[in-house]
Amino acid sequence: MSAVPHLMSLADLTAPQILRIVNHAHYLKQVSLPWLAPQSSSKKSARLRMPSQSLFNKSVALLFSKRSTRTRVSAETAAVLLGGRALFLGRDDIQFGVNESPRDTARVIGGMCQGIFARVGAHEEIEELARYSPVPVLNALSSLWHPTQTLADVLTLHEHAHLFDTSLQIPPPANKPLPPLRPLTVAYIGDSTNVLHDMLVTYPRLGHKMRVASPPKPVYQCPKPVWDRVTQLGCDKDVWWGSDPKEAVKGADVVVTDTWISMGQEAEKAQRLQDFAGYQVTEALCRDANADWKFLHCLPRKQEEVDDQVFYGPRSLVFPESDNRKWTIMAVFDLLFGKWDLTGEKTLKIIKE
């Protein structure tokens, strides 16, 4: 039997493998949306294509030790579309973290479910789960990485590629491949969070440049294990990092921010709000960005991070971005949990044979 595949970060994949997942998400979205629309006739339903049913009769454990809206709803609904079911296992529901170790938990859940989607605290927890699990483990969020969020962001930008390249059709034709995305400058304003970390190892390898602004204190800088991966992948050459948000957004096509106060940091709120003064994303802050710049945020959003004019205005892609959490998670569930072929190596082997 082949080695059990896992996904901790997009740093674990090549750029073509990342784009394969994004394109698969786009395909699954196009196939699935007609099934979710109100059905007017049985004849029309008979013509619809079924999405992959790779999770038929299979179960995915949602091992969540942190609160979740988008990730949980995306996972549960995606599993249903793939023919399976998702079991939500919150921190108050099972023994994990109380009376049972990650090693034992991984073996027990992996003996009953066909995949583990884990949203944890310290990244070491999910690494230990993966080390001992007999089934694939997917990182739903850890202290260091958030791969499924970046996949959704990349899908969203490709779907809106016409906003950055006027030669493309508006909107992209249905049932067609994702349009190419011209090289972009992506500015990130805020704390060095797990969301930023997967951006740093992804966007430069897809041909984009990153500009980051965070307060100069060490606590807001990139953790060494993450920056080591950034440099190992050669992504650092396309990353500018400073402390001036106005400088960071110069020439930006996309401006991104995230929470300044992550779960577990509530006691630091007053100090963090003081440290991030001047970092709120506004039209005034971004006056030197490209004229048609767009805005992304992983949500939930607080007003001190971005004002209403930007968040609810025409620059904002946050709700299509939120919607795409479902389709990118569905793609990874299909390829990782359903087929054990996240990298495409099995498919390539079949083609060669």
mmCIF file of N, CA, C and O in Angstrom, residues 2-54:
data_model
loop_
_atom_site.group_PDB
_atom_site.id
_atom_site.type_symbol
_atom_site.label_atom_id
_atom_site.label_comp_id
_atom_site.label_asym_id
_atom_site.label_seq_id
_atom_site.Cartn_x
_atom_site.Cartn_y
_atom_site.Cartn_z
ATOM 1 N N SER A 2 0.501 2.277 -0.764
ATOM 2 C CA SER A 2 1.302 3.483 -0.850
ATOM 3 C C SER A 2 1.273 4.251 0.462
ATOM 4 O O SER A 2 0.382 4.063 1.298
ATOM 5 N N ALA A 3 2.273 5.125 0.633
ATOM 6 C CA ALA A 3 2.360 5.931 1.844
ATOM 7 C C ALA A 3 1.128 6.822 1.960
ATOM 8 O O ALA A 3 0.583 7.293 0.964
ATOM 9 N N VAL A 4 0.705 7.048 3.195
ATOM 10 C CA VAL A 4 -0.481 7.883 3.423
ATOM 11 C C VAL A 4 -0.142 9.335 3.087
ATOM 12 O O VAL A 4 0.801 9.903 3.643
ATOM 13 N N PRO A 5 -0.898 9.979 2.191
ATOM 14 C CA PRO A 5 -0.630 11.381 1.844
ATOM 15 C C PRO A 5 -1.279 12.327 2.859
ATOM 16 O O PRO A 5 -2.349 12.034 3.394
ATOM 17 N N HIS A 6 -0.620 13.437 3.124
ATOM 18 C CA HIS A 6 -1.169 14.462 4.008
ATOM 19 C C HIS A 6 -0.920 15.825 3.364
ATOM 20 O O HIS A 6 -0.108 15.958 2.447
ATOM 21 N N LEU A 7 -1.603 16.855 3.851
ATOM 22 C CA LEU A 7 -1.333 18.225 3.408
ATOM 23 C C LEU A 7 -1.318 19.145 4.617
ATOM 24 O O LEU A 7 -2.355 19.396 5.229
ATOM 25 N N MET A 8 -0.129 19.647 4.940
ATOM 26 C CA MET A 8 0.046 20.571 6.059
ATOM 27 C C MET A 8 0.072 22.025 5.595
ATOM 28 O O MET A 8 -0.372 22.931 6.282
ATOM 29 N N SER A 9 0.665 22.255 4.415
ATOM 30 C CA SER A 9 0.836 23.595 3.862
ATOM 31 C C SER A 9 0.981 23.481 2.368
ATOM 32 O O SER A 9 1.396 22.438 1.835
ATOM 33 N N LEU A 10 0.681 24.574 1.636
ATOM 34 C CA LEU A 10 0.902 24.565 0.202
ATOM 35 C C LEU A 10 2.388 24.541 -0.134
ATOM 36 O O LEU A 10 2.755 24.276 -1.284
ATOM 37 N N ALA A 11 3.235 24.766 0.847
ATOM 38 C CA ALA A 11 4.676 24.613 0.640
ATOM 39 C C ALA A 11 5.024 23.168 0.308
ATOM 40 O O ALA A 11 6.084 22.900 -0.267
ATOM 41 N N ASP A 12 4.143 22.238 0.648
ATOM 42 C CA ASP A 12 4.382 20.818 0.385
ATOM 43 C C ASP A 12 4.097 20.432 -1.065
ATOM 44 O O ASP A 12 4.395 19.307 -1.472
ATOM 45 N N LEU A 13 3.508 21.353 -1.836
ATOM 46 C CA LEU A 13 3.124 21.070 -3.216
ATOM 47 C C LEU A 13 3.921 21.940 -4.179
ATOM 48 O O LEU A 13 4.394 23.023 -3.818
ATOM 49 N N THR A 14 4.037 21.489 -5.422
ATOM 50 C CA THR A 14 4.639 22.314 -6.458
ATOM 51 C C THR A 14 3.596 23.285 -6.996
ATOM 52 O O THR A 14 2.387 23.127 -6.769
ATOM 53 N N ALA A 15 4.051 24.291 -7.741
ATOM 54 C CA ALA A 15 3.110 25.248 -8.332
ATOM 55 C C ALA A 15 2.121 24.565 -9.267
ATOM 56 O O ALA A 15 0.909 24.844 -9.201
ATOM 57 N N PRO A 16 2.552 23.646 -10.155
ATOM 58 C CA PRO A 16 1.561 22.945 -10.998
ATOM 59 C C PRO A 16 0.558 22.137 -10.185
ATOM 60 O O PRO A 16 -0.617 22.035 -10.561
ATOM 61 N N GLN A 17 0.997 21.545 -9.077
ATOM 62 C CA GLN A 17 0.079 20.779 -8.240
ATOM 63 C C GLN A 17 -0.952 21.692 -7.582
ATOM 64 O O GLN A 17 -2.128 21.329 -7.456
ATOM 65 N N ILE A 18 -0.537 22.878 -7.174
ATOM 66 C CA ILE A 18 -1.470 23.842 -6.591
ATOM 67 C C ILE A 18 -2.511 24.246 -7.629
ATOM 68 O O ILE A 18 -3.726 24.262 -7.358
ATOM 69 N N LEU A 19 -2.054 24.551 -8.844
ATOM 70 C CA LEU A 19 -2.985 24.956 -9.901
ATOM 71 C C LEU A 19 -3.894 23.809 -10.313
ATOM 72 O O LEU A 19 -5.046 24.042 -10.714
ATOM 73 N N ARG A 20 -3.417 22.577 -10.207
ATOM 74 C CA ARG A 20 -4.276 21.419 -10.496
ATOM 75 C C ARG A 20 -5.452 21.381 -9.530
ATOM 76 O O ARG A 20 -6.598 21.130 -9.928
ATOM 77 N N ILE A 21 -5.203 21.629 -8.253
ATOM 78 C CA ILE A 21 -6.277 21.639 -7.256
ATOM 79 C C ILE A 21 -7.254 22.776 -7.546
ATOM 80 O O ILE A 21 -8.477 22.593 -7.502
ATOM 81 N N VAL A 22 -6.718 23.959 -7.851
ATOM 82 C CA VAL A 22 -7.575 25.122 -8.120
ATOM 83 C C VAL A 22 -8.445 24.876 -9.347
ATOM 84 O O VAL A 22 -9.652 25.175 -9.342
ATOM 85 N N ASN A 23 -7.872 24.320 -10.396
ATOM 86 C CA ASN A 23 -8.656 24.019 -11.591
ATOM 87 C C ASN A 23 -9.687 22.925 -11.327
ATOM 88 O O ASN A 23 -10.803 22.966 -11.854
ATOM 89 N N HIS A 24 -9.335 21.953 -10.491
ATOM 90 C CA HIS A 24 -10.298 20.910 -10.133
ATOM 91 C C HIS A 24 -11.447 21.504 -9.318
ATOM 92 O O HIS A 24 -12.608 21.116 -9.500
ATOM 93 N N ALA A 25 -11.136 22.449 -8.449
ATOM 94 C CA ALA A 25 -12.180 23.128 -7.680
ATOM 95 C C ALA A 25 -13.138 23.869 -8.617
ATOM 96 O O ALA A 25 -14.362 23.845 -8.433
ATOM 97 N N HIS A 26 -12.581 24.527 -9.616
ATOM 98 C CA HIS A 26 -13.406 25.241 -10.597
ATOM 99 C C HIS A 26 -14.322 24.266 -11.336
ATOM 100 O O HIS A 26 -15.517 24.544 -11.532
ATOM 101 N N TYR A 27 -13.790 23.111 -11.716
ATOM 102 C CA TYR A 27 -14.588 22.096 -12.406
ATOM 103 C C TYR A 27 -15.713 21.585 -11.507
ATOM 104 O O TYR A 27 -16.875 21.500 -11.921
ATOM 105 N N LEU A 28 -15.375 21.238 -10.269
ATOM 106 C CA LEU A 28 -16.394 20.726 -9.347
ATOM 107 C C LEU A 28 -17.479 21.767 -9.089
ATOM 108 O O LEU A 28 -18.654 21.429 -8.950
ATOM 109 N N LYS A 29 -17.080 23.020 -9.028
ATOM 110 C CA LYS A 29 -18.047 24.102 -8.818
ATOM 111 C C LYS A 29 -19.027 24.178 -9.987
ATOM 112 O O LYS A 29 -20.252 24.269 -9.779
ATOM 113 N N GLN A 30 -18.498 24.110 -11.217
ATOM 114 C CA GLN A 30 -19.364 24.197 -12.394
ATOM 115 C C GLN A 30 -20.313 22.999 -12.476
ATOM 116 O O GLN A 30 -21.472 23.140 -12.881
ATOM 117 N N VAL A 31 -19.839 21.825 -12.085
ATOM 118 C CA VAL A 31 -20.667 20.620 -12.141
ATOM 119 C C VAL A 31 -21.710 20.616 -11.026
ATOM 120 O O VAL A 31 -22.845 20.164 -11.218
ATOM 121 N N SER A 32 -21.349 21.129 -9.864
ATOM 122 C CA SER A 32 -22.209 21.029 -8.686
ATOM 123 C C SER A 32 -23.288 22.099 -8.615
ATOM 124 O O SER A 32 -24.399 21.834 -8.131
ATOM 125 N N LEU A 33 -22.995 23.319 -9.062
ATOM 126 C CA LEU A 33 -23.949 24.419 -8.893
ATOM 127 C C LEU A 33 -25.322 24.128 -9.490
ATOM 128 O O LEU A 33 -26.345 24.462 -8.869
ATOM 129 N N PRO A 34 -25.424 23.496 -10.663
ATOM 130 C CA PRO A 34 -26.775 23.205 -11.182
ATOM 131 C C PRO A 34 -27.575 22.286 -10.268
ATOM 132 O O PRO A 34 -28.812 22.385 -10.220
ATOM 133 N N TRP A 35 -26.909 21.395 -9.543
ATOM 134 C CA TRP A 35 -27.615 20.507 -8.615
ATOM 135 C C TRP A 35 -28.153 21.276 -7.408
ATOM 136 O O TRP A 35 -29.105 20.830 -6.761
ATOM 137 N N LEU A 36 -27.538 22.407 -7.105
ATOM 138 C CA LEU A 36 -27.942 23.174 -5.924
ATOM 139 C C LEU A 36 -28.988 24.234 -6.252
ATOM 140 O O LEU A 36 -29.542 24.854 -5.344
ATOM 141 N N ALA A 37 -29.244 24.430 -7.538
ATOM 142 C CA ALA A 37 -30.264 25.398 -7.949
ATOM 143 C C ALA A 37 -31.649 24.771 -7.832
ATOM 144 O O ALA A 37 -31.797 23.544 -7.851
ATOM 145 N N PRO A 38 -32.697 25.587 -7.698
ATOM 146 C CA PRO A 38 -34.064 25.036 -7.690
ATOM 147 C C PRO A 38 -34.313 24.251 -8.967
ATOM 148 O O PRO A 38 -34.010 24.710 -10.067
ATOM 149 N N GLN A 39 -34.854 23.046 -8.835
ATOM 150 C CA GLN A 39 -35.086 22.176 -9.982
ATOM 151 C C GLN A 39 -36.487 22.409 -10.536
ATOM 152 O O GLN A 39 -37.474 22.288 -9.829
ATOM 153 N N SER A 40 -36.555 22.726 -11.848
ATOM 154 C CA SER A 40 -37.849 23.028 -12.474
ATOM 155 C C SER A 40 -38.421 21.853 -13.247
ATOM 156 O O SER A 40 -39.613 21.797 -13.487
ATOM 157 N N SER A 41 -37.564 20.910 -13.656
ATOM 158 C CA SER A 41 -38.085 19.768 -14.399
ATOM 159 C C SER A 41 -37.183 18.568 -14.241
ATOM 160 O O SER A 41 -35.972 18.702 -14.090
ATOM 161 N N SER A 42 -37.784 17.383 -14.247
ATOM 162 C CA SER A 42 -37.009 16.147 -14.111
ATOM 163 C C SER A 42 -36.120 15.923 -15.324
ATOM 164 O O SER A 42 -35.047 15.336 -15.235
ATOM 165 N N LYS A 43 -36.575 16.376 -16.516
ATOM 166 C CA LYS A 43 -35.777 16.203 -17.723
ATOM 167 C C LYS A 43 -34.475 16.986 -17.617
ATOM 168 O O LYS A 43 -33.407 16.513 -18.021
ATOM 169 N N LYS A 44 -34.572 18.178 -17.078
ATOM 170 C CA LYS A 44 -33.376 18.991 -16.913
ATOM 171 C C LYS A 44 -32.419 18.310 -15.940
ATOM 172 O O LYS A 44 -31.204 18.256 -16.162
ATOM 173 N N SER A 45 -32.945 17.769 -14.845
ATOM 174 C CA SER A 45 -32.105 17.095 -13.858
ATOM 175 C C SER A 45 -31.410 15.887 -14.459
ATOM 176 O O SER A 45 -30.265 15.578 -14.124
ATOM 177 N N ALA A 46 -32.095 15.209 -15.381
ATOM 178 C CA ALA A 46 -31.510 14.008 -15.982
ATOM 179 C C ALA A 46 -30.286 14.336 -16.820
ATOM 180 O O ALA A 46 -29.443 13.470 -17.066
ATOM 181 N N ARG A 47 -30.176 15.584 -17.269
ATOM 182 C CA ARG A 47 -29.042 15.974 -18.108
ATOM 183 C C ARG A 47 -27.848 16.454 -17.303
ATOM 184 O O ARG A 47 -26.786 16.696 -17.857
ATOM 185 N N LEU A 48 -28.032 16.628 -16.007
ATOM 186 C CA LEU A 48 -26.949 17.146 -15.178
ATOM 187 C C LEU A 48 -25.888 16.077 -14.938
ATOM 188 O O LEU A 48 -26.188 14.898 -14.817
ATOM 189 N N ARG A 49 -24.633 16.524 -14.863
ATOM 190 C CA ARG A 49 -23.533 15.627 -14.544
ATOM 191 C C ARG A 49 -23.348 15.569 -13.034
ATOM 192 O O ARG A 49 -23.442 16.585 -12.348
ATOM 193 N N MET A 50 -23.065 14.406 -12.524
ATOM 194 C CA MET A 50 -22.788 14.262 -11.102
ATOM 195 C C MET A 50 -21.351 14.665 -10.811
ATOM 196 O O MET A 50 -20.447 14.346 -11.590
ATOM 197 N N PRO A 51 -21.112 15.355 -9.698
ATOM 198 C CA PRO A 51 -19.720 15.561 -9.295
ATOM 199 C C PRO A 51 -19.114 14.230 -8.857
ATOM 200 O O PRO A 51 -19.827 13.232 -8.679
ATOM 201 N N SER A 52 -17.832 14.206 -8.704
ATOM 202 C CA SER A 52 -17.159 13.002 -8.222
ATOM 203 C C SER A 52 -17.850 12.471 -6.971
ATOM 204 O O SER A 52 -18.281 13.250 -6.107
ATOM 205 N N GLN A 53 -17.993 11.167 -6.878
ATOM 206 C CA GLN A 53 -18.582 10.530 -5.708
ATOM 207 C C GLN A 53 -17.511 9.709 -4.968
ATOM 208 O O GLN A 53 -17.779 8.625 -4.453
ATOM 209 N N SER A 54 -16.321 10.259 -4.908
ATOM 210 C CA SER A 54 -15.192 9.528 -4.321
ATOM 211 C C SER A 54 -15.348 9.282 -2.827
ATOM 212 O O SER A 54 -14.639 8.452 -2.256
#
